[in-house]
Coordinates of C-alpha atoms in Angstrom, one line a residue:
Chain A
M13 CA 181.1 343.2 85.2
D14 CA 183.4 346.2 86.4
I15 CA 183.1 347.7 89.7
I16 CA 184.7 350.4 91.5
L17 CA 184.1 350.6 95.4
Y18 CA 183.5 354.4 96.5
G19 CA 184.9 355.0 100.2
F20 CA 187.5 352.8 102.6
T21 CA 185.0 351.8 105.4
I22 CA 183.8 348.5 107.0
K23 CA 181.0 348.9 104.5
T24 CA 183.8 348.8 101.9
D25 CA 185.3 345.2 103.5
E26 CA 181.7 343.7 103.9
V27 CA 180.9 344.4 100.2
L28 CA 184.5 342.6 99.3
Y29 CA 183.3 339.6 101.5
N30 CA 179.7 339.3 100.0
L31 CA 180.9 339.5 96.5
R32 CA 184.0 337.4 97.4
K33 CA 182.2 334.6 95.3
E34 CA 181.6 336.5 91.9
I35 CA 184.8 338.1 92.2
G36 CA 186.8 334.6 92.7
E37 CA 185.4 333.4 89.3
G38 CA 185.9 336.7 87.7
S39 CA 182.6 337.5 86.8
V40 CA 183.2 340.8 88.6
R41 CA 186.0 342.8 88.6
V42 CA 186.8 345.4 91.3
L43 CA 188.8 348.1 89.3
Y44 CA 189.6 350.2 92.3
I45 CA 188.9 351.6 95.6
V46 CA 188.4 355.3 95.7
A47 CA 189.4 356.5 99.3
D48 CA 191.7 359.2 101.0
A49 CA 193.5 356.3 103.0
V50 CA 197.2 355.8 103.9
C51 CA 197.7 352.8 102.5
N52 CA 198.0 352.0 99.4
F53 CA 196.6 348.8 98.5
F54 CA 193.7 346.6 100.1
D55 CA 193.4 342.8 99.2
N56 CA 195.4 343.6 96.4
Y57 CA 193.1 346.2 95.2
R58 CA 194.8 349.6 94.3
I59 CA 193.4 352.5 96.4
I60 CA 193.6 355.8 94.8
K61 CA 192.3 359.4 95.9
E62 CA 190.1 360.7 93.4
L63 CA 186.8 359.1 91.3
N64 CA 188.4 359.5 87.6
S65 CA 185.5 360.7 85.3
N66 CA 186.6 358.9 82.4
D67 CA 186.0 355.5 84.5
I68 CA 182.7 355.8 85.6
E69 CA 181.5 355.9 82.1
K70 CA 183.4 352.4 81.6
V71 CA 182.2 350.8 84.5
D72 CA 179.5 349.2 85.2
F73 CA 178.7 350.1 88.6
I74 CA 180.3 352.2 91.6
I75 CA 179.2 350.5 95.2
E76 CA 178.6 353.5 97.5
C77 CA 180.4 352.7 101.0
E78 CA 180.6 356.3 101.9
Q79 CA 178.7 359.0 100.8
I80 CA 179.1 360.2 97.0
N81 CA 178.9 363.7 96.2
E82 CA 175.6 364.6 95.6
A83 CA 176.7 366.1 91.6
I84 CA 178.1 362.8 90.5
K85 CA 175.1 361.1 92.1
E86 CA 172.7 363.0 90.4
K87 CA 174.3 362.6 86.8
Y88 CA 175.2 358.9 87.3
E89 CA 171.8 357.9 88.8
D90 CA 172.0 354.7 86.8
K91 CA 175.4 353.5 88.0
I92 CA 175.5 354.0 92.0
V93 CA 174.4 351.5 94.0
S94 CA 174.5 351.6 98.0
A95 CA 176.5 349.7 99.4
D96 CA 173.6 348.5 101.9
V97 CA 172.1 346.9 99.1
L98 CA 174.8 344.1 99.3
I99 CA 175.2 343.9 103.0
K100 CA 171.4 344.0 104.0
N101 CA 169.4 341.9 101.9
V102 CA 169.4 338.1 102.0
K103 CA 168.9 336.0 99.8
F104 CA 171.2 338.6 97.5
N105 CA 173.0 337.7 93.8
F106 CA 174.6 340.6 92.9
L107 CA 174.4 339.5 89.4
K108 CA 170.8 339.3 89.4
Y109 CA 170.8 342.2 90.6
A110 CA 172.6 343.5 88.0
S111 CA 170.6 342.7 85.5
I112 CA 167.4 343.6 87.1
R113 CA 169.1 347.3 87.8
K114 CA 169.6 347.3 84.0
R115 CA 166.0 346.7 82.8
K116 CA 164.7 349.6 84.6
I117 CA 161.5 347.6 85.3
S118 CA 158.8 349.6 86.5
I119 CA 156.4 348.4 89.4
V120 CA 152.6 348.7 89.2
S121 CA 151.5 348.4 93.0
C122 CA 148.1 349.1 94.8
S123 CA 150.5 349.7 98.3
N124 CA 153.8 350.3 99.7
W125 CA 155.7 347.0 98.4
G126 CA 156.5 348.9 95.1
K127 CA 158.3 351.4 96.7
T128 CA 159.8 349.1 99.5
V129 CA 161.3 347.2 96.6
Y130 CA 162.8 349.9 94.8
D131 CA 164.2 351.5 98.3
S132 CA 166.0 348.1 99.6
L133 CA 167.3 347.5 96.0
Y134 CA 168.1 351.0 95.8
I135 CA 166.8 351.3 92.4
P136 CA 165.5 354.7 91.3
Y137 CA 162.1 355.3 91.0
N138 CA 160.1 354.7 87.6
T139 CA 156.8 354.5 88.5
P140 CA 154.3 356.7 89.6
F141 CA 153.2 354.4 91.8
I142 CA 155.3 355.1 94.9
G143 CA 153.7 355.4 98.3
V144 CA 150.0 355.9 97.1
Q145 CA 147.2 353.5 98.1
I146 CA 144.4 352.2 95.5
N147 CA 141.1 350.5 96.5
S148 CA 141.6 346.9 95.2
E149 CA 138.2 346.7 92.8
E150 CA 139.7 349.9 91.7
Y151 CA 142.8 348.6 91.3
L152 CA 142.1 345.7 89.1
T153 CA 139.9 348.5 86.8
L154 CA 143.1 350.5 86.4
I155 CA 145.4 347.7 85.6
E156 CA 142.7 346.0 82.9
N157 CA 143.4 348.8 81.0
I158 CA 146.5 350.7 82.0
D159 CA 147.5 352.5 78.7
L160 CA 144.0 354.2 79.0
Y161 CA 144.3 354.8 82.7
L162 CA 147.9 356.2 82.9
N163 CA 147.5 358.3 79.8
D164 CA 144.8 360.1 81.2
E165 CA 145.2 363.1 83.5
L166 CA 145.3 362.9 87.2
K167 CA 142.4 365.6 88.7
F168 CA 141.9 367.1 91.6
G169 CA 140.3 364.7 94.5
S170 CA 140.7 366.4 97.5
D171 CA 143.3 367.8 99.9
N172 CA 143.5 366.4 103.4
T173 CA 141.5 367.2 105.9
I174 CA 140.0 366.1 108.9
T175 CA 137.8 363.8 107.3
T176 CA 139.4 362.7 104.2
C177 CA 143.2 362.1 102.9
T178 CA 144.8 363.9 99.8
Y179 CA 143.8 362.0 96.7
G180 CA 143.5 362.1 93.1
K181 CA 141.1 360.8 90.0
L182 CA 142.0 359.3 87.0
R183 CA 138.7 358.9 85.7
D184 CA 136.7 356.8 88.2
I185 CA 139.5 355.4 89.9
N186 CA 140.8 357.2 93.4
I187 CA 144.5 357.3 93.8
Y188 CA 145.4 358.0 97.6
F189 CA 148.5 359.9 98.5
P190 CA 150.3 360.0 101.5
N191 CA 148.5 362.8 104.2
D192 CA 151.6 365.1 104.2
I193 CA 151.6 366.1 101.1
K194 CA 149.3 368.9 99.2
F195 CA 147.7 367.2 96.0
V196 CA 149.4 370.1 94.0
E197 CA 152.7 368.2 95.0
A198 CA 151.7 365.0 94.6
K199 CA 150.6 365.6 91.0
K200 CA 153.4 367.2 90.3
R201 CA 156.0 364.0 91.1
W202 CA 153.2 361.7 89.3
I203 CA 153.9 363.3 86.4
H204 CA 157.6 363.5 87.2
L205 CA 157.8 359.6 87.4
L206 CA 155.3 358.4 85.0
D207 CA 157.5 360.4 82.4
R208 CA 160.0 357.8 83.4
F209 CA 157.5 354.9 83.1
N210 CA 159.4 351.8 81.2
W211 CA 156.5 350.6 78.8
N212 CA 158.4 347.6 77.9
D213 CA 158.6 346.4 80.9
Y214 CA 156.5 346.5 84.1
I215 CA 155.0 344.1 86.7
F216 CA 151.8 343.9 88.2
E217 CA 151.8 343.3 91.8
M218 CA 148.4 343.1 94.7
D219 CA 148.1 342.2 97.5
N220 CA 145.3 343.4 99.1
F221 CA 142.5 341.0 97.4
L222 CA 139.1 340.8 99.5
N223 CA 137.6 337.9 98.3
E224 CA 138.2 334.6 95.5
R225 CA 136.2 336.6 92.5
Q226 CA 139.0 339.6 92.9
L227 CA 141.9 336.8 92.5
E228 CA 140.6 335.2 89.7
E229 CA 140.1 338.7 88.1
F230 CA 143.9 339.2 88.5
K231 CA 144.7 336.0 87.4
D232 CA 142.9 336.6 84.1
I233 CA 144.3 340.0 83.3
N234 CA 146.6 339.5 79.9
H235 CA 149.7 340.5 81.2
S236 CA 152.9 338.5 81.7
Q237 CA 154.7 340.0 84.8
K238 CA 152.2 339.8 87.8
I239 CA 152.4 338.6 91.4
A240 CA 149.8 338.3 93.5
F241 CA 150.3 337.7 97.5
Y242 CA 147.6 336.3 99.2
C243 CA 146.8 333.7 102.0
E244 CA 143.7 332.0 102.1
N245 CA 143.4 329.4 105.1
G246 CA 147.3 328.6 104.0
T247 CA 146.7 327.2 100.7
D248 CA 149.1 329.7 99.2
A249 CA 152.2 327.8 99.9
S250 CA 154.9 330.7 99.8
L251 CA 152.9 332.6 102.0
K252 CA 151.4 330.1 104.3
A253 CA 153.4 331.3 107.5
W254 CA 150.7 334.1 107.4
S255 CA 148.7 331.7 109.2
D256 CA 150.4 331.2 112.1
Q257 CA 149.5 333.2 115.0
A258 CA 152.9 334.3 115.8
I259 CA 153.4 335.8 112.5
R260 CA 150.0 337.4 112.4
R261 CA 151.1 339.1 116.0
K262 CA 154.7 340.1 115.2
Y263 CA 153.7 341.8 111.9
R264 CA 149.9 342.8 112.5
W265 CA 148.9 343.5 108.5
F266 CA 149.0 340.5 105.5
D267 CA 150.7 344.0 103.8
D268 CA 153.2 344.7 106.6
Y269 CA 154.4 341.4 106.7
I270 CA 154.7 341.2 103.0
V271 CA 156.5 344.4 103.0
Q272 CA 159.1 343.3 105.5
T273 CA 160.1 340.2 103.9
A274 CA 160.4 342.0 100.5
Y275 CA 164.1 342.9 101.6
R276 CA 166.3 344.0 104.5
K277 CA 167.9 341.2 107.3
F278 CA 165.2 339.2 108.0
D279 CA 164.7 337.2 111.0
G280 CA 164.1 333.4 110.2
V281 CA 163.2 332.3 106.3
K282 CA 161.9 334.5 103.7
P283 CA 158.7 333.8 102.2
Y284 CA 160.1 334.7 98.7
N285 CA 163.1 336.0 96.9
V286 CA 162.5 339.5 95.4
L287 CA 165.3 339.2 92.9
S288 CA 163.8 336.0 91.7
L289 CA 160.2 337.4 91.5
L290 CA 161.7 340.6 89.6
E291 CA 163.8 338.1 87.0
G292 CA 160.8 336.2 86.5
S293 CA 162.1 332.7 87.6
S294 CA 160.3 330.6 90.4
C295 CA 160.7 332.9 93.6
Chain B
M3 CA 181.3 317.0 100.6
L4 CA 180.2 318.2 104.4
N5 CA 177.4 317.7 105.7
F6 CA 175.3 320.4 108.0
A7 CA 172.6 320.8 110.2
I8 CA 170.7 323.6 111.1
I9 CA 169.2 324.0 114.7
G10 CA 166.0 326.5 114.8
A11 CA 165.5 329.0 112.3
D12 CA 165.6 332.7 113.5
N13 CA 169.0 333.4 111.5
Y14 CA 168.4 330.6 108.9
D15 CA 168.4 333.2 105.5
M16 CA 171.5 334.9 107.0
I17 CA 173.4 331.9 107.7
L18 CA 172.8 330.7 104.5
Q19 CA 174.1 333.9 102.8
K20 CA 176.8 333.7 104.6
I21 CA 178.0 330.4 103.6
R22 CA 176.5 330.6 100.0
S23 CA 179.5 330.1 98.4
E24 CA 180.5 326.8 99.8
I25 CA 177.0 325.4 99.0
E26 CA 177.1 326.9 95.4
D27 CA 180.0 324.9 94.8
K28 CA 179.0 322.1 96.6
L29 CA 181.5 321.9 99.3
V30 CA 178.8 322.0 101.7
N31 CA 174.8 320.5 101.9
I32 CA 172.6 321.7 104.5
T33 CA 171.0 318.4 105.0
C34 CA 168.2 319.4 107.6
L35 CA 166.9 321.8 109.9
F36 CA 165.5 320.6 113.3
A37 CA 162.7 323.0 114.4
T38 CA 163.1 324.2 117.8
K39 CA 159.8 326.1 118.0
P40 CA 156.3 324.6 116.4
G41 CA 155.1 326.1 113.3
Y42 CA 157.4 326.1 110.7
Y43 CA 156.9 326.6 107.2
F44 CA 158.8 326.9 104.0
N45 CA 159.7 325.1 100.7
A46 CA 163.4 324.9 100.8
D47 CA 164.5 321.4 99.9
T48 CA 166.4 320.9 103.1
R49 CA 164.2 317.9 105.1
L50 CA 162.5 319.5 108.6
H51 CA 163.1 317.1 111.6
S52 CA 161.8 317.7 115.2
I53 CA 165.0 318.8 117.8
E54 CA 163.9 315.2 119.4
E55 CA 164.9 313.5 116.5
I56 CA 168.4 314.4 116.9
G57 CA 170.1 311.4 117.8
E58 CA 168.9 309.7 114.8
C59 CA 170.8 311.6 112.1
N60 CA 174.2 311.9 114.0
Q61 CA 175.5 309.3 111.6
Y62 CA 175.4 311.5 108.7
L63 CA 175.9 314.9 110.2
D64 CA 179.6 316.8 110.1
Y65 CA 178.5 320.1 112.0
Y66 CA 175.3 321.5 113.6
I67 CA 174.7 325.4 113.6
I68 CA 172.5 326.8 116.2
A69 CA 170.0 329.6 114.5
D70 CA 167.8 330.0 117.3
N71 CA 168.3 333.4 119.1
D72 CA 168.4 331.6 122.3
E73 CA 171.9 330.4 121.8
L74 CA 173.2 329.3 124.9
Y75 CA 170.4 327.0 125.3
W76 CA 170.1 324.9 122.4
W77 CA 174.4 324.9 123.0
N78 CA 173.8 323.2 126.7
Y79 CA 171.0 321.1 124.7
L80 CA 173.2 319.8 122.0
C81 CA 176.4 319.3 124.2
N82 CA 174.6 316.2 126.1
Q83 CA 174.1 314.8 123.0
I84 CA 176.8 315.5 120.4
P85 CA 180.6 316.2 120.8
E86 CA 180.9 320.0 121.2
D87 CA 183.5 320.3 118.3
K88 CA 180.9 319.5 115.8
I89 CA 179.0 322.3 117.4
I90 CA 179.1 326.0 115.6
L91 CA 177.5 329.1 116.9
G92 CA 175.3 331.1 114.3
R93 CA 176.0 334.4 115.4
V94 CA 180.1 333.6 114.3
I95 CA 178.9 332.9 110.9
T96 CA 176.5 336.2 110.9
K97 CA 178.1 338.8 112.4
Y98 CA 181.9 337.8 111.5
I99 CA 182.5 339.8 108.6
G100 CA 185.2 338.2 107.1
F101 CA 183.9 334.6 108.3
D102 CA 185.3 331.7 105.9
L103 CA 183.9 328.5 107.0
F104 CA 187.0 325.9 106.0
E105 CA 189.0 328.4 107.6
Y106 CA 187.0 328.3 110.8
L107 CA 186.8 324.9 110.6
K108 CA 190.6 324.3 110.3
L109 CA 191.3 326.6 113.4
K110 CA 188.3 325.2 115.9
A111 CA 190.0 321.7 114.9
S112 CA 193.4 323.2 115.8
N113 CA 192.4 323.6 119.4
I114 CA 194.9 326.6 119.5
S115 CA 196.2 328.3 122.3
I116 CA 196.0 332.0 122.7
I117 CA 198.7 333.7 125.4
S118 CA 197.7 337.5 125.1
D119 CA 198.8 340.2 127.3
S120 CA 195.4 341.7 127.0
C121 CA 191.7 340.8 126.9
W122 CA 192.4 340.2 123.2
G123 CA 192.8 336.7 123.2
G124 CA 189.6 336.5 125.3
M125 CA 187.8 338.2 122.7
V126 CA 189.0 336.3 120.0
Y127 CA 187.7 332.9 121.4
H128 CA 184.3 334.3 122.2
N129 CA 184.0 336.3 118.6
L130 CA 185.0 333.0 117.0
G131 CA 182.5 330.8 119.4
M132 CA 185.7 328.8 120.5
R133 CA 187.0 327.0 124.0
F134 CA 189.1 328.8 125.9
A135 CA 192.4 326.9 125.8
T136 CA 194.1 329.0 127.7
P137 CA 193.9 330.5 131.3
L138 CA 194.9 334.2 130.0
V139 CA 191.0 335.1 130.0
N140 CA 189.7 338.3 131.2
T141 CA 193.6 339.0 132.8
A142 CA 196.1 341.5 132.0
V143 CA 200.5 341.0 132.1
E144 CA 202.5 343.6 132.4
K145 CA 205.2 344.0 129.7
E146 CA 208.5 342.8 131.3
D147 CA 206.5 340.1 133.1
F148 CA 204.8 338.9 129.9
F149 CA 208.5 338.8 128.1
K150 CA 209.5 336.3 130.8
L151 CA 206.3 334.2 130.7
I152 CA 206.8 333.5 127.2
L153 CA 210.1 333.0 126.9
N154 CA 209.7 330.3 129.5
L155 CA 206.2 329.1 129.2
E156 CA 205.9 326.0 129.9
Y157 CA 207.5 326.6 133.4
Y158 CA 205.4 329.2 134.3
M159 CA 202.3 327.7 133.6
S160 CA 203.4 324.3 135.9
C161 CA 203.5 326.5 138.8
P162 CA 200.5 327.1 140.7
L163 CA 198.8 331.0 140.8
E164 CA 199.8 332.6 144.2
K165 CA 197.7 335.4 145.5
Y166 CA 199.8 338.8 145.5
K167 CA 197.0 341.2 146.1
E168 CA 193.3 340.8 146.7
R169 CA 191.1 343.4 145.1
S170 CA 191.1 346.9 146.6
A171 CA 188.9 349.7 146.3
T172 CA 190.4 351.2 142.7
L173 CA 192.7 348.0 141.9
P174 CA 191.8 344.5 140.2
P175 CA 193.1 341.2 142.4
V176 CA 196.4 340.0 141.3
G177 CA 197.8 336.5 141.1
I178 CA 201.9 335.6 141.0
L179 CA 203.2 332.6 139.2
G180 CA 206.7 331.6 140.3
G181 CA 207.3 334.1 142.6
E182 CA 207.9 336.5 139.2
V183 CA 205.4 336.7 136.7
K184 CA 201.9 339.1 137.7
I185 CA 198.9 338.2 136.7
G186 CA 196.2 340.8 136.5
L187 CA 192.9 339.3 137.1
N188 CA 190.7 342.3 135.8
H189 CA 187.5 341.4 135.1
Y190 CA 187.1 338.7 138.3
T191 CA 185.5 339.7 141.6
D192 CA 188.1 338.5 144.0
F193 CA 191.3 336.7 143.7
Y194 CA 189.7 333.1 144.3
E195 CA 187.4 333.0 141.7
G196 CA 190.5 334.2 139.3
K197 CA 192.4 330.9 140.5
K198 CA 189.6 329.1 139.7
A199 CA 188.8 330.1 136.4
W200 CA 192.7 329.6 136.1
E201 CA 193.1 326.2 137.3
R202 CA 190.0 325.1 135.4
R203 CA 191.5 326.4 132.2
V204 CA 195.1 326.0 132.6
D205 CA 195.0 322.3 131.8
R206 CA 193.7 322.8 128.3
I207 CA 196.8 324.4 127.1
N208 CA 198.0 322.8 123.9
Y209 CA 201.7 323.3 123.5
N210 CA 202.0 321.9 120.2
N211 CA 199.7 325.0 118.6
I212 CA 200.7 327.9 120.7
F213 CA 199.7 331.9 119.6
I214 CA 201.5 334.4 121.3
E215 CA 199.9 337.9 121.1
M216 CA 201.4 341.2 122.5
D217 CA 199.0 344.4 122.0
T218 CA 202.2 346.6 121.5
I219 CA 205.8 346.9 121.1
E220 CA 207.3 349.6 121.1
S221 CA 211.0 349.7 121.8
E222 CA 213.7 348.2 120.1
K223 CA 214.4 346.2 123.3
D224 CA 210.8 344.6 123.0
V225 CA 211.5 344.0 119.4
E226 CA 214.8 342.0 120.5
L227 CA 213.1 340.1 123.3
F228 CA 209.7 339.3 121.2
K229 CA 212.2 337.9 118.3
Q230 CA 213.4 335.4 121.1
C231 CA 210.4 333.7 121.5
K232 CA 210.5 330.2 120.6
Y233 CA 206.9 330.3 119.2
E234 CA 206.3 330.3 115.4
K235 CA 203.0 331.8 115.9
K236 CA 202.9 335.2 117.2
V237 CA 202.4 339.0 116.5
A238 CA 202.1 342.0 118.2
F239 CA 200.6 345.1 116.7
T240 CA 202.4 348.4 116.4
K241 CA 202.5 351.8 115.7
N242 CA 205.7 351.5 113.7
D243 CA 206.8 349.7 110.6
Y244 CA 209.6 346.8 111.5
S245 CA 209.5 344.6 108.3
T246 CA 208.9 341.6 110.5
K247 CA 205.8 339.3 109.9
S248 CA 204.9 338.8 113.4
L249 CA 204.9 342.5 113.9
F250 CA 201.9 343.8 112.8
Y251 CA 202.5 347.1 111.6
M252 CA 198.8 349.2 112.1
K253 CA 199.1 351.4 108.8
Q254 CA 195.8 352.9 109.8
W255 CA 196.4 354.5 112.5
D256 CA 198.2 357.1 111.0
D257 CA 195.4 358.3 109.6
V258 CA 194.1 361.0 112.1
N259 CA 190.2 359.6 111.7
V260 CA 190.8 356.3 112.5
R261 CA 192.6 358.0 115.8
I262 CA 190.0 360.2 116.5
K263 CA 187.1 357.5 116.1
S264 CA 188.9 354.7 118.5
G265 CA 190.4 356.7 121.1
S266 CA 193.4 354.6 122.1
F267 CA 195.6 352.2 120.0
R268 CA 194.6 349.3 122.0
G269 CA 191.0 350.3 121.5
Y270 CA 191.2 350.3 117.7
V271 CA 193.2 346.6 117.8
Q272 CA 190.3 345.2 120.3
N273 CA 187.6 346.7 117.6
I274 CA 189.2 345.0 114.6
I275 CA 188.6 341.5 115.7
S276 CA 185.0 342.5 117.5
D277 CA 181.6 341.4 116.2
C278 CA 180.9 344.7 114.4
P279 CA 184.3 346.2 113.6
A280 CA 184.0 350.1 112.7
F281 CA 187.0 349.7 110.7
P282 CA 188.4 347.3 107.5
R283 CA 190.0 344.7 109.3
P284 CA 193.7 345.0 107.9
M285 CA 194.7 341.6 108.9
D286 CA 192.1 338.0 108.2
V287 CA 192.5 336.9 112.1
E288 CA 191.2 333.3 110.8
K289 CA 194.3 332.5 108.7
M290 CA 196.8 334.6 110.8
L291 CA 195.6 332.2 113.9
N292 CA 196.1 329.4 111.6
G293 CA 199.5 330.6 110.5
S294 CA 198.9 331.4 106.4
M295 CA 201.6 334.0 105.2
D296 CA 198.7 335.9 103.4
Y297 CA 197.1 336.9 106.3
I298 CA 197.8 341.2 105.7
R299 CA 195.5 342.5 103.7
M300 CA 196.9 346.3 103.5

């Protein structure tokens, strides 16, 4: 896999350090570093002043160690990876990440988890389930018949008032949007992101189970890619830390804990690995 | 394969991420984790022990990494039970960007004595979590005096540190060695505090592994004097290119952005080895102290 590092900052140093194993094995090759620096070489990599557009086409990824021009960013959205992804994520494997990034997986999520994963892994959004909240019972109905619901039009529910949030209606299901946007904007974004939905590769995520029955229903849904986060008297091994009072005090809500542990530098031991989860292996 | 134990789990994931290359290559095995607090839950293959069991596991463990946030407490706790050179501070691994485990273990075992004219030496020891094997910690030495010192190190280090000047309103206390070499005790409250620290550390000098460091050398005369110093491992950071291995040319200093960001040349040099430097490191400090030739990166 060929990459270009854009910018010569401390992040460049950190990225090279974090990729040292892959570079040493030959699975990742750094073509050059783009920067206006006084030296011509750094760790035997060439430093050149301008990013060559022919090279952008050829390489797999450009690592953004310094702000890249917006126009280039927009044009080559699929190739640009923020250096923070490589620096801040723990339990991170660049090759695994690259294959997930290329799959363009769509996450169907009932909470903020999906957005968090996209943001932390710097993957362009390709699902309308970004920053939306859905009631657990309705969410189960939606994912059981996802084709039917997503192909239907999102209708006006309400704009944000003192007593209600901004929400839209997909048939009988309420989709709650962040309060600071009006329904018209929310709908526009919903349609834009729905166009990018990858119908060949999507995963269901759910973390707001109210009872055992809902969990059973989720397990019965006929779709191979799905993940449930739950904690019931410490029976689920992967998230049993939630039964610890200290952890509960620290994160307050279960979904907050799940979101926080999905990514970024994490104190202690992460209960699961997002990359393995998206890859479909044991996480 | 070396067997490592992790003490506490606060920085467990970050430490494993940093040394994953060594773990995947099967050079290092994380054998067990000692819980420093109750209530650990995780599914790793590592065995979980309570901290009281540490004495029983000593035979098969090579190193202990403190991953608990309260490093000082656990450092003192472990020092009573296991040799100090087997303990590694977690922050060295997590914060030091270019951390290379084996280069570090080699450096730690080499008991290096850094003779530095500024705080650089002390900062290196601190950031790499190593014992101060030099009395020149929190001290500063004028250039002329420093040349006298390094050209006749053993003699001056055998002289007692005598009082030259006590702290005044604006200046730090100063001591003098052999009536000639003045040592500024910059970060000590008075001369006696500085002298006490000096006497405690002066016996730790390892004359078989001396590393000389000078912040800046600018004149030709100084270059000649520096070359005369008999120790092989030495470095001075310079703004000009002298094409000599021991005179490290800081090319990046020519970059106006770097100059604006760091203010002084000395500040820039010190930033390079700090816990969270602001610039790509032009040299690999661990390799440099170990005497490798390929420590220059740009």
